[in-house]
Structures are given as C-alpha cells and as structure tokens.
Amino acid sequence: HRDLHSFPTRRSSDLTSNQFDLAIEGDGFFRVTMPDGTLGYTRDGSFTTDQNGALVNSAGYLLDPQITIPQDALSVTIAPDGTVSVTQTGQTQPQTVGQITLSHFINSTGLNQLGHNLLQPTLASGDAIDGIPGADGLGTIAQGSLEVSNVDVAEEMVNMIIGQRAYEANSKTIQTVDTMLSLVNNLKRS
C-alpha cells in the first residue's frame, strides 16, 4: 500500500483546530526518533504533546530535534520558518522554545516505506539534507493545517474505467488483426 504523505512535495492543506497540526508547503520531511533510536521521516504533521509536553507524532515518536512545550503555555505559535514560540502566564513577550527543522533527499522516491507514513533513507535516496524551513529549497510550515491527498477519487475512477475500455478495445483490435493474418496465411498456403 502507498502512504498518503509519501513523495509528492506539493499538496493542498486543510485548516484544523489543533495548533500542533503542521503542513509542509513545499519540499521536505519532518524527522522523528523511532523506538529503536533511528530516525524516520514523514510528511504527516499531525503532532500532539506527550505527558512531558514534548511534540510527538500520532505513533508517539518524538519530533527531532525534540521540542518541549511548557505546561503553563497560554499560546503556541509555530512560524513558517519552524520557530516555536510560547506565551506563558505572567509574560507579555513570547519566548522561543525550539526550532523545527526539515529534511530533504536528492531522490525522495528512493526512500523506503516503513508504513504508518514513515520513511527511511536508502542508497537510492541518498542521505538526509537538513535545514530550516523556507531555506535551501525547503518548504515552509503552516500551523493549524494538515496536508491532504491531491487525489480526486471520482476522477481517478473515471480514468481507470477509460483506461480499461481502451485496453479492451486494443485487445479486440489485436485479436481481429491476428484472425485476419491467419486467414491470409491460410489462403496463401492453399
């Protein structure tokens, strides 16, 4: 099966009510630490906080680099460049608590799919190139949005039916030509 957030770098996004839902607008992948300590890459930006306030993905894997939101944070702002700022009780100015970085690959189609929207680098993909969102060709981050599939199911179904009909028509044409050549071949022998 193919994960929705795997390879295309430009998709539409839907606004959500979760301040930790993040969409990448352009190229790049979020980096998470998997249970075995290795890094996984994903475009799935549906993050939450764990019991310690650390940002984690839907499987509970920590965002890398790790960012912890203070328990008394009144508001959280994630800028397009990945800067995470919070306003806490008794403060008037927001304080920066972390920087989200993105990774990209020379050949993202060479990434190995692990399932659950997680990918790992291979020799074909090359090593991860990390950077600040919005710099060096990386996309920017949209807070309160999630990337959605750019596939229109109805349109794809119609295209599949058209393709199937074209295949059937070509198959019948080949059968007819084969029959005609067989008849011509038999007439030459007689």
mmCIF file with all atom_site columns, C-alpha atoms in Angstrom:
data_model
loop_
_atom_site.group_PDB
_atom_site.id
_atom_site.type_symbol
_atom_site.label_atom_id
_atom_site.label_alt_id
_atom_site.label_comp_id
_atom_site.label_asym_id
_atom_site.label_entity_id
_atom_site.label_seq_id
_atom_site.pdbx_PDB_ins_code
_atom_site.Cartn_x
_atom_site.Cartn_y
_atom_site.Cartn_z
_atom_site.occupancy
_atom_site.B_iso_or_equiv
_atom_site.pdbx_formal_charge
_atom_site.auth_seq_id
_atom_site.auth_comp_id
_atom_site.auth_asym_id
_atom_site.auth_atom_id
_atom_site.pdbx_PDB_model_num
ATOM 1   C CA . HIS A 1 1   ? 0.000   0.000   0.000   1.00 0.00 ? 1   HIS A CA 1
ATOM 2   C CA . ARG A 1 2   ? 1.095   3.536   -0.569  1.00 0.00 ? 2   ARG A CA 1
ATOM 3   C CA . ASP A 1 3   ? 1.076   6.110   2.208   1.00 0.00 ? 3   ASP A CA 1
ATOM 4   C CA . LEU A 1 4   ? -0.743  9.359   1.503   1.00 0.00 ? 4   LEU A CA 1
ATOM 5   C CA . HIS A 1 5   ? 2.108   11.585  2.636   1.00 0.00 ? 5   HIS A CA 1
ATOM 6   C CA . SER A 1 6   ? 4.976   9.853   0.938   1.00 0.00 ? 6   SER A CA 1
ATOM 7   C CA . PHE A 1 7   ? 6.525   11.508  -2.069  1.00 0.00 ? 7   PHE A CA 1
ATOM 8   C CA . PRO A 1 8   ? 4.770   14.453  -3.724  1.00 0.00 ? 8   PRO A CA 1
ATOM 9   C CA . THR A 1 9   ? 6.051   17.737  -2.406  1.00 0.00 ? 9   THR A CA 1
ATOM 10  C CA . ARG A 1 10  ? 3.077   19.965  -3.164  1.00 0.00 ? 10  ARG A CA 1
ATOM 11  C CA . ARG A 1 11  ? -0.404  19.201  -1.947  1.00 0.00 ? 11  ARG A CA 1
ATOM 12  C CA . SER A 1 12  ? -3.328  21.141  -0.689  1.00 0.00 ? 12  SER A CA 1
ATOM 13  C CA . SER A 1 13  ? -3.877  21.550  3.040   1.00 0.00 ? 13  SER A CA 1
ATOM 14  C CA . ASP A 1 14  ? -6.924  21.707  5.257   1.00 0.00 ? 14  ASP A CA 1
ATOM 15  C CA . LEU A 1 15  ? -7.216  24.020  8.262   1.00 0.00 ? 15  LEU A CA 1
ATOM 16  C CA . THR A 1 16  ? -7.731  22.231  11.575  1.00 0.00 ? 16  THR A CA 1
ATOM 17  C CA . SER A 1 17  ? -8.404  23.308  15.158  1.00 0.00 ? 17  SER A CA 1
ATOM 18  C CA . ASN A 1 18  ? -5.235  21.634  16.514  1.00 0.00 ? 18  ASN A CA 1
ATOM 19  C CA . GLN A 1 19  ? -2.374  24.129  16.951  1.00 0.00 ? 19  GLN A CA 1
ATOM 20  C CA . PHE A 1 20  ? 0.111   21.254  16.607  1.00 0.00 ? 20  PHE A CA 1
ATOM 21  C CA . ASP A 1 21  ? -1.147  20.155  13.166  1.00 0.00 ? 21  ASP A CA 1
ATOM 22  C CA . LEU A 1 22  ? 1.592   21.179  10.752  1.00 0.00 ? 22  LEU A CA 1
ATOM 23  C CA . ALA A 1 23  ? 1.590   21.062  6.958   1.00 0.00 ? 23  ALA A CA 1
ATOM 24  C CA . ILE A 1 24  ? 4.734   21.394  4.865   1.00 0.00 ? 24  ILE A CA 1
ATOM 25  C CA . GLU A 1 25  ? 4.115   23.759  1.974   1.00 0.00 ? 25  GLU A CA 1
ATOM 26  C CA . GLY A 1 26  ? 6.770   22.644  -0.496  1.00 0.00 ? 26  GLY A CA 1
ATOM 27  C CA . ASP A 1 27  ? 9.614   20.154  -0.251  1.00 0.00 ? 27  ASP A CA 1
ATOM 28  C CA . GLY A 1 28  ? 10.725  18.433  2.928   1.00 0.00 ? 28  GLY A CA 1
ATOM 29  C CA . PHE A 1 29  ? 10.000  15.879  5.625   1.00 0.00 ? 29  PHE A CA 1
ATOM 30  C CA . PHE A 1 30  ? 9.635   16.047  9.396   1.00 0.00 ? 30  PHE A CA 1
ATOM 31  C CA . ARG A 1 31  ? 12.188  13.951  11.286  1.00 0.00 ? 31  ARG A CA 1
ATOM 32  C CA . VAL A 1 32  ? 11.105  11.714  14.199  1.00 0.00 ? 32  VAL A CA 1
ATOM 33  C CA . THR A 1 33  ? 13.016  9.413   16.548  1.00 0.00 ? 33  THR A CA 1
ATOM 34  C CA . MET A 1 34  ? 11.717  5.860   16.373  1.00 0.00 ? 34  MET A CA 1
ATOM 35  C CA . PRO A 1 35  ? 11.727  3.465   19.365  1.00 0.00 ? 35  PRO A CA 1
ATOM 36  C CA . ASP A 1 36  ? 14.988  1.806   18.215  1.00 0.00 ? 36  ASP A CA 1
ATOM 37  C CA . GLY A 1 37  ? 16.713  5.208   18.194  1.00 0.00 ? 37  GLY A CA 1
ATOM 38  C CA . THR A 1 38  ? 16.897  5.518   14.403  1.00 0.00 ? 38  THR A CA 1
ATOM 39  C CA . LEU A 1 39  ? 15.400  8.447   12.529  1.00 0.00 ? 39  LEU A CA 1
ATOM 40  C CA . GLY A 1 40  ? 12.253  8.205   10.444  1.00 0.00 ? 40  GLY A CA 1
ATOM 41  C CA . TYR A 1 41  ? 10.950  10.804  8.010   1.00 0.00 ? 41  TYR A CA 1
ATOM 42  C CA . THR A 1 42  ? 7.353   11.781  7.359   1.00 0.00 ? 42  THR A CA 1
ATOM 43  C CA . ARG A 1 43  ? 5.150   14.449  5.820   1.00 0.00 ? 43  ARG A CA 1
ATOM 44  C CA . ASP A 1 44  ? 2.395   13.590  8.323   1.00 0.00 ? 44  ASP A CA 1
ATOM 45  C CA . GLY A 1 45  ? 2.314   16.665  10.539  1.00 0.00 ? 45  GLY A CA 1
ATOM 46  C CA . SER A 1 46  ? -0.424  15.624  12.976  1.00 0.00 ? 46  SER A CA 1
ATOM 47  C CA . PHE A 1 47  ? 1.557   16.245  16.163  1.00 0.00 ? 47  PHE A CA 1
ATOM 48  C CA . THR A 1 48  ? 0.426   16.371  19.787  1.00 0.00 ? 48  THR A CA 1
ATOM 49  C CA . THR A 1 49  ? 2.241   16.704  23.101  1.00 0.00 ? 49  THR A CA 1
ATOM 50  C CA . ASP A 1 50  ? 3.045   13.773  25.366  1.00 0.00 ? 50  ASP A CA 1
ATOM 51  C CA . GLN A 1 51  ? 2.738   13.784  29.174  1.00 0.00 ? 51  GLN A CA 1
ATOM 52  C CA . ASN A 1 52  ? 6.017   15.751  29.398  1.00 0.00 ? 52  ASN A CA 1
ATOM 53  C CA . GLY A 1 53  ? 4.950   18.370  26.844  1.00 0.00 ? 53  GLY A CA 1
ATOM 54  C CA . ALA A 1 54  ? 7.250   17.041  24.081  1.00 0.00 ? 54  ALA A CA 1
ATOM 55  C CA . LEU A 1 55  ? 5.935   17.156  20.496  1.00 0.00 ? 55  LEU A CA 1
ATOM 56  C CA . VAL A 1 56  ? 5.202   13.647  19.216  1.00 0.00 ? 56  VAL A CA 1
ATOM 57  C CA . ASN A 1 57  ? 3.581   12.236  16.074  1.00 0.00 ? 57  ASN A CA 1
ATOM 58  C CA . SER A 1 58  ? 0.430   10.093  16.082  1.00 0.00 ? 58  SER A CA 1
ATOM 59  C CA . ALA A 1 59  ? 2.509   6.981   16.915  1.00 0.00 ? 59  ALA A CA 1
ATOM 60  C CA . GLY A 1 60  ? 4.111   8.733   19.908  1.00 0.00 ? 60  GLY A CA 1
ATOM 61  C CA . TYR A 1 61  ? 7.549   9.189   18.270  1.00 0.00 ? 61  TYR A CA 1
ATOM 62  C CA . LEU A 1 62  ? 9.406   12.337  19.347  1.00 0.00 ? 62  LEU A CA 1
ATOM 63  C CA . LEU A 1 63  ? 9.934   15.112  16.823  1.00 0.00 ? 63  LEU A CA 1
ATOM 64  C CA . ASP A 1 64  ? 13.659  15.544  16.174  1.00 0.00 ? 64  ASP A CA 1
ATOM 65  C CA . PRO A 1 65  ? 15.098  17.890  17.321  1.00 0.00 ? 65  PRO A CA 1
ATOM 66  C CA . GLN A 1 66  ? 12.951  17.481  20.406  1.00 0.00 ? 66  GLN A CA 1
ATOM 67  C CA . ILE A 1 67  ? 10.740  20.422  21.329  1.00 0.00 ? 67  ILE A CA 1
ATOM 68  C CA . THR A 1 68  ? 9.000   20.627  24.704  1.00 0.00 ? 68  THR A CA 1
ATOM 69  C CA . ILE A 1 69  ? 6.044   22.922  25.279  1.00 0.00 ? 69  ILE A CA 1
ATOM 70  C CA . PRO A 1 70  ? 5.864   24.253  28.879  1.00 0.00 ? 70  PRO A CA 1
ATOM 71  C CA . GLN A 1 71  ? 2.787   23.124  30.828  1.00 0.00 ? 71  GLN A CA 1
ATOM 72  C CA . ASP A 1 72  ? 1.797   26.731  31.585  1.00 0.00 ? 72  ASP A CA 1
ATOM 73  C CA . ALA A 1 73  ? 1.905   27.859  27.940  1.00 0.00 ? 73  ALA A CA 1
ATOM 74  C CA . LEU A 1 74  ? -1.095  30.044  27.138  1.00 0.00 ? 74  LEU A CA 1
ATOM 75  C CA . SER A 1 75  ? -0.438  30.063  23.393  1.00 0.00 ? 75  SER A CA 1
ATOM 76  C CA . VAL A 1 76  ? 1.913   28.365  20.955  1.00 0.00 ? 76  VAL A CA 1
ATOM 77  C CA . THR A 1 77  ? 2.996   29.901  17.671  1.00 0.00 ? 77  THR A CA 1
ATOM 78  C CA . ILE A 1 78  ? 4.874   27.981  15.014  1.00 0.00 ? 78  ILE A CA 1
ATOM 79  C CA . ALA A 1 79  ? 6.262   30.334  12.370  1.00 0.00 ? 79  ALA A CA 1
ATOM 80  C CA . PRO A 1 80  ? 6.657   29.387  8.692   1.00 0.00 ? 80  PRO A CA 1
ATOM 81  C CA . ASP A 1 81  ? 10.427  29.064  9.333   1.00 0.00 ? 81  ASP A CA 1
ATOM 82  C CA . GLY A 1 82  ? 9.783   26.478  12.086  1.00 0.00 ? 82  GLY A CA 1
ATOM 83  C CA . THR A 1 83  ? 10.463  28.723  15.087  1.00 0.00 ? 83  THR A CA 1
ATOM 84  C CA . VAL A 1 84  ? 8.288   27.553  18.017  1.00 0.00 ? 84  VAL A CA 1
ATOM 85  C CA . SER A 1 85  ? 7.338   30.311  20.481  1.00 0.00 ? 85  SER A CA 1
ATOM 86  C CA . VAL A 1 86  ? 5.120   30.220  23.546  1.00 0.00 ? 86  VAL A CA 1
ATOM 87  C CA . THR A 1 87  ? 3.492   32.838  25.691  1.00 0.00 ? 87  THR A CA 1
ATOM 88  C CA . GLN A 1 88  ? 3.401   31.799  29.350  1.00 0.00 ? 88  GLN A CA 1
ATOM 89  C CA . THR A 1 89  ? 1.459   33.024  32.343  1.00 0.00 ? 89  THR A CA 1
ATOM 90  C CA . GLY A 1 90  ? 2.792   36.361  33.570  1.00 0.00 ? 90  GLY A CA 1
ATOM 91  C CA . GLN A 1 91  ? 4.756   37.098  30.377  1.00 0.00 ? 91  GLN A CA 1
ATOM 92  C CA . THR A 1 92  ? 3.914   39.633  27.727  1.00 0.00 ? 92  THR A CA 1
ATOM 93  C CA . GLN A 1 93  ? 6.524   38.618  25.143  1.00 0.00 ? 93  GLN A CA 1
ATOM 94  C CA . PRO A 1 94  ? 6.616   35.188  23.524  1.00 0.00 ? 94  PRO A CA 1
ATOM 95  C CA . GLN A 1 95  ? 9.643   33.027  24.305  1.00 0.00 ? 95  GLN A CA 1
ATOM 96  C CA . THR A 1 96  ? 11.289  30.744  21.704  1.00 0.00 ? 96  THR A CA 1
ATOM 97  C CA . VAL A 1 97  ? 11.311  27.118  22.899  1.00 0.00 ? 97  VAL A CA 1
ATOM 98  C CA . GLY A 1 98  ? 12.635  25.372  19.801  1.00 0.00 ? 98  GLY A CA 1
ATOM 99  C CA . GLN A 1 99  ? 13.285  25.232  16.080  1.00 0.00 ? 99  GLN A CA 1
ATOM 100 C CA . ILE A 1 100 ? 11.638  22.672  13.800  1.00 0.00 ? 100 ILE A CA 1
ATOM 101 C CA . THR A 1 101 ? 13.934  21.571  11.013  1.00 0.00 ? 101 THR A CA 1
ATOM 102 C CA . LEU A 1 102 ? 13.012  19.758  7.818   1.00 0.00 ? 102 LEU A CA 1
ATOM 103 C CA . SER A 1 103 ? 14.951  17.208  5.789   1.00 0.00 ? 103 SER A CA 1
ATOM 104 C CA . HIS A 1 104 ? 15.021  16.570  2.072   1.00 0.00 ? 104 HIS A CA 1
ATOM 105 C CA . PHE A 1 105 ? 16.672  13.997  -0.155  1.00 0.00 ? 105 PHE A CA 1
ATOM 106 C CA . ILE A 1 106 ? 18.305  14.121  -3.567  1.00 0.00 ? 106 ILE A CA 1
ATOM 107 C CA . ASN A 1 107 ? 15.942  11.313  -4.675  1.00 0.00 ? 107 ASN A CA 1
ATOM 108 C CA . SER A 1 108 ? 12.914  11.137  -2.353  1.00 0.00 ? 108 SER A CA 1
ATOM 109 C CA . THR A 1 109 ? 11.327  8.389   -4.492  1.00 0.00 ? 109 THR A CA 1
ATOM 110 C CA . GLY A 1 110 ? 14.180  6.136   -3.317  1.00 0.00 ? 110 GLY A CA 1
ATOM 111 C CA . LEU A 1 111 ? 13.030  6.290   0.317   1.00 0.00 ? 111 LEU A CA 1
ATOM 112 C CA . ASN A 1 112 ? 11.985  3.008   1.932   1.00 0.00 ? 112 ASN A CA 1
ATOM 113 C CA . GLN A 1 113 ? 8.392   2.939   3.188   1.00 0.00 ? 113 GLN A CA 1
ATOM 114 C CA . LEU A 1 114 ? 8.090   1.587   6.722   1.00 0.00 ? 114 LEU A CA 1
ATOM 115 C CA . GLY A 1 115 ? 4.312   2.001   6.964   1.00 0.00 ? 115 GLY A CA 1
ATOM 116 C CA . HIS A 1 116 ? 2.325   4.459   9.095   1.00 0.00 ? 116 HIS A CA 1
ATOM 117 C CA . ASN A 1 117 ? 3.556   7.315   6.860   1.00 0.00 ? 117 ASN A CA 1
ATOM 118 C CA . LEU A 1 118 ? 7.168   6.738   7.937   1.00 0.00 ? 118 LEU A CA 1
ATOM 119 C CA . LEU A 1 119 ? 10.083  6.552   5.527   1.00 0.00 ? 119 LEU A CA 1
ATOM 120 C CA . GLN A 1 120 ? 13.760  5.688   5.858   1.00 0.00 ? 120 GLN A CA 1
ATOM 121 C CA . PRO A 1 121 ? 16.688  6.663   3.644   1.00 0.00 ? 121 PRO A CA 1
ATOM 122 C CA . THR A 1 122 ? 18.282  4.125   1.313   1.00 0.00 ? 122 THR A CA 1
ATOM 123 C CA . LEU A 1 123 ? 21.286  4.192   -1.001  1.00 0.00 ? 123 LEU A CA 1
ATOM 124 C CA . ALA A 1 124 ? 18.873  5.228   -3.765  1.00 0.00 ? 124 ALA A CA 1
ATOM 125 C CA . SER A 1 125 ? 17.502  8.215   -1.821  1.00 0.00 ? 125 SER A CA 1
ATOM 126 C CA . GLY A 1 126 ? 20.846  9.452   -0.534  1.00 0.00 ? 126 GLY A CA 1
ATOM 127 C CA . ASP A 1 127 ? 21.421  10.878  2.923   1.00 0.00 ? 127 ASP A CA 1
ATOM 128 C CA . ALA A 1 128 ? 19.092  13.412  4.513   1.00 0.00 ? 128 ALA A CA 1
ATOM 129 C CA . ILE A 1 129 ? 19.935  17.071  3.991   1.00 0.00 ? 129 ILE A CA 1
ATOM 130 C CA . ASP A 1 130 ? 18.624  19.025  6.973   1.00 0.00 ? 130 ASP A CA 1
ATOM 131 C CA . GLY A 1 131 ? 17.740  22.690  7.092   1.00 0.00 ? 131 GLY A CA 1
ATOM 132 C CA . ILE A 1 132 ? 15.498  25.490  8.261   1.00 0.00 ? 132 ILE A CA 1
ATOM 133 C CA . PRO A 1 133 ? 12.033  25.618  6.647   1.00 0.00 ? 133 PRO A CA 1
ATOM 134 C CA . GLY A 1 134 ? 11.960  28.172  3.837   1.00 0.00 ? 134 GLY A CA 1
ATOM 135 C CA . ALA A 1 135 ? 15.725  27.982  3.186   1.00 0.00 ? 135 ALA A CA 1
ATOM 136 C CA . ASP A 1 136 ? 17.745  25.965  0.662   1.00 0.00 ? 136 ASP A CA 1
ATOM 137 C CA . GLY A 1 137 ? 14.694  24.855  -1.325  1.00 0.00 ? 137 GLY A CA 1
ATOM 138 C CA . LEU A 1 138 ? 12.807  23.513  1.702   1.00 0.00 ? 138 LEU A CA 1
ATOM 139 C CA . GLY A 1 139 ? 9.125   24.263  2.120   1.00 0.00 ? 139 GLY A CA 1
ATOM 140 C CA . THR A 1 140 ? 7.617   26.347  4.878   1.00 0.00 ? 140 THR A CA 1
ATOM 141 C CA . ILE A 1 141 ? 5.394   25.229  7.735   1.00 0.00 ? 141 ILE A CA 1
ATOM 142 C CA . ALA A 1 142 ? 1.702   26.083  8.058   1.00 0.00 ? 142 ALA A CA 1
ATOM 143 C CA . GLN A 1 143 ? 0.426   25.827  11.629  1.00 0.00 ? 143 GLN A CA 1
ATOM 144 C CA . GLY A 1 144 ? -3.105  24.503  12.209  1.00 0.00 ? 144 GLY A CA 1
ATOM 145 C CA . SER A 1 145 ? -3.173  22.745  8.841   1.00 0.00 ? 145 SER A CA 1
ATOM 146 C CA . LEU A 1 146 ? -2.770  19.193  7.640   1.00 0.00 ? 146 LEU A CA 1
ATOM 147 C CA . GLU A 1 147 ? -1.660  18.042  4.239   1.00 0.00 ? 147 GLU A CA 1
ATOM 148 C CA . VAL A 1 148 ? -4.411  16.285  2.336   1.00 0.00 ? 148 VAL A CA 1
ATOM 149 C CA . SER A 1 149 ? -4.212  13.986  -0.631  1.00 0.00 ? 149 SER A CA 1
ATOM 150 C CA . ASN A 1 150 ? -4.390  15.671  -4.011  1.00 0.00 ? 150 ASN A CA 1
ATOM 151 C CA . VAL A 1 151 ? -6.133  12.623  -5.476  1.00 0.00 ? 151 VAL A CA 1
ATOM 152 C CA . ASP A 1 152 ? -9.729  13.049  -6.634  1.00 0.00 ? 152 ASP A CA 1
ATOM 153 C CA . VAL A 1 153 ? -11.210 9.564   -6.172  1.00 0.00 ? 153 VAL A CA 1
ATOM 154 C CA . ALA A 1 154 ? -14.091 10.068  -8.643  1.00 0.00 ? 154 ALA A CA 1
ATOM 155 C CA . GLU A 1 155 ? -11.760 11.415  -11.348 1.00 0.00 ? 155 GLU A CA 1
ATOM 156 C CA . GLU A 1 156 ? -9.298  8.565   -10.838 1.00 0.00 ? 156 GLU A CA 1
ATOM 157 C CA . MET A 1 157 ? -12.133 6.007   -11.077 1.00 0.00 ? 157 MET A CA 1
ATOM 158 C CA . VAL A 1 158 ? -13.310 7.516   -14.373 1.00 0.00 ? 158 VAL A CA 1
ATOM 159 C CA . ASN A 1 159 ? -9.721  7.492   -15.683 1.00 0.00 ? 159 ASN A CA 1
ATOM 160 C CA . MET A 1 160 ? -9.350  3.851   -14.660 1.00 0.00 ? 160 MET A CA 1
ATOM 161 C CA . ILE A 1 161 ? -12.568 2.886   -16.491 1.00 0.00 ? 161 ILE A CA 1
ATOM 162 C CA . ILE A 1 162 ? -11.446 4.801   -19.600 1.00 0.00 ? 162 ILE A CA 1
ATOM 163 C CA . GLY A 1 163 ? -8.089  3.018   -19.448 1.00 0.00 ? 163 GLY A CA 1
ATOM 164 C CA . GLN A 1 164 ? -9.783  -0.356  -19.042 1.00 0.00 ? 164 GLN A CA 1
ATOM 165 C CA . ARG A 1 165 ? -12.069 0.303   -22.035 1.00 0.00 ? 165 ARG A CA 1
ATOM 166 C CA . ALA A 1 166 ? -9.094  1.387   -24.161 1.00 0.00 ? 166 ALA A CA 1
ATOM 167 C CA . TYR A 1 167 ? -7.245  -1.794  -23.184 1.00 0.00 ? 167 TYR A CA 1
ATOM 168 C CA . GLU A 1 168 ? -10.265 -3.935  -24.123 1.00 0.00 ? 168 GLU A CA 1
ATOM 169 C CA . ALA A 1 169 ? -10.610 -2.133  -27.474 1.00 0.00 ? 169 ALA A CA 1
ATOM 170 C CA . ASN A 1 170 ? -6.910  -2.607  -28.241 1.00 0.00 ? 170 ASN A CA 1
ATOM 171 C CA . SER A 1 171 ? -7.114  -6.255  -27.242 1.00 0.00 ? 171 SER A CA 1
ATOM 172 C CA . LYS A 1 172 ? -10.060 -6.830  -29.626 1.00 0.00 ? 172 LYS A CA 1
ATOM 173 C CA . THR A 1 173 ? -8.225  -4.998  -32.421 1.00 0.00 ? 173 THR A CA 1
ATOM 174 C CA . ILE A 1 174 ? -5.201  -7.256  -31.947 1.00 0.00 ? 174 ILE A CA 1
ATOM 175 C CA . GLN A 1 175 ? -7.424  -10.358 -31.964 1.00 0.00 ? 175 GLN A CA 1
ATOM 176 C CA . THR A 1 176 ? -9.119  -9.207  -35.184 1.00 0.00 ? 176 THR A CA 1
ATOM 177 C CA . VAL A 1 177 ? -5.795  -8.464  -36.890 1.00 0.00 ? 177 VAL A CA 1
ATOM 178 C CA . ASP A 1 178 ? -4.444  -11.832 -35.735 1.00 0.00 ? 178 ASP A CA 1
ATOM 179 C CA . THR A 1 179 ? -7.505  -13.620 -37.168 1.00 0.00 ? 179 THR A CA 1
ATOM 180 C CA . MET A 1 180 ? -7.189  -11.731 -40.472 1.00 0.00 ? 180 MET A CA 1
ATOM 181 C CA . LEU A 1 181 ? -3.469  -12.562 -40.757 1.00 0.00 ? 181 LEU A CA 1
ATOM 182 C CA . SER A 1 182 ? -4.234  -16.186 -40.002 1.00 0.00 ? 182 SER A CA 1
ATOM 183 C CA . LEU A 1 183 ? -6.848  -16.241 -42.787 1.00 0.00 ? 183 LEU A CA 1
ATOM 184 C CA . VAL A 1 184 ? -4.442  -14.579 -45.246 1.00 0.00 ? 184 VAL A CA 1
ATOM 185 C CA . ASN A 1 185 ? -1.714  -17.043 -44.272 1.00 0.00 ? 185 ASN A CA 1
ATOM 186 C CA . ASN A 1 186 ? -4.090  -19.987 -44.818 1.00 0.00 ? 186 ASN A CA 1
ATOM 187 C CA . LEU A 1 187 ? -5.169  -18.602 -48.241 1.00 0.00 ? 187 LEU A CA 1
ATOM 188 C CA . LYS A 1 188 ? -1.530  -18.335 -49.356 1.00 0.00 ? 188 LYS A CA 1
ATOM 189 C CA . ARG A 1 189 ? -0.927  -21.992 -48.455 1.00 0.00 ? 189 ARG A CA 1
ATOM 190 C CA . SER A 1 190 ? -3.916  -23.240 -50.476 1.00 0.00 ? 190 SER A CA 1
#
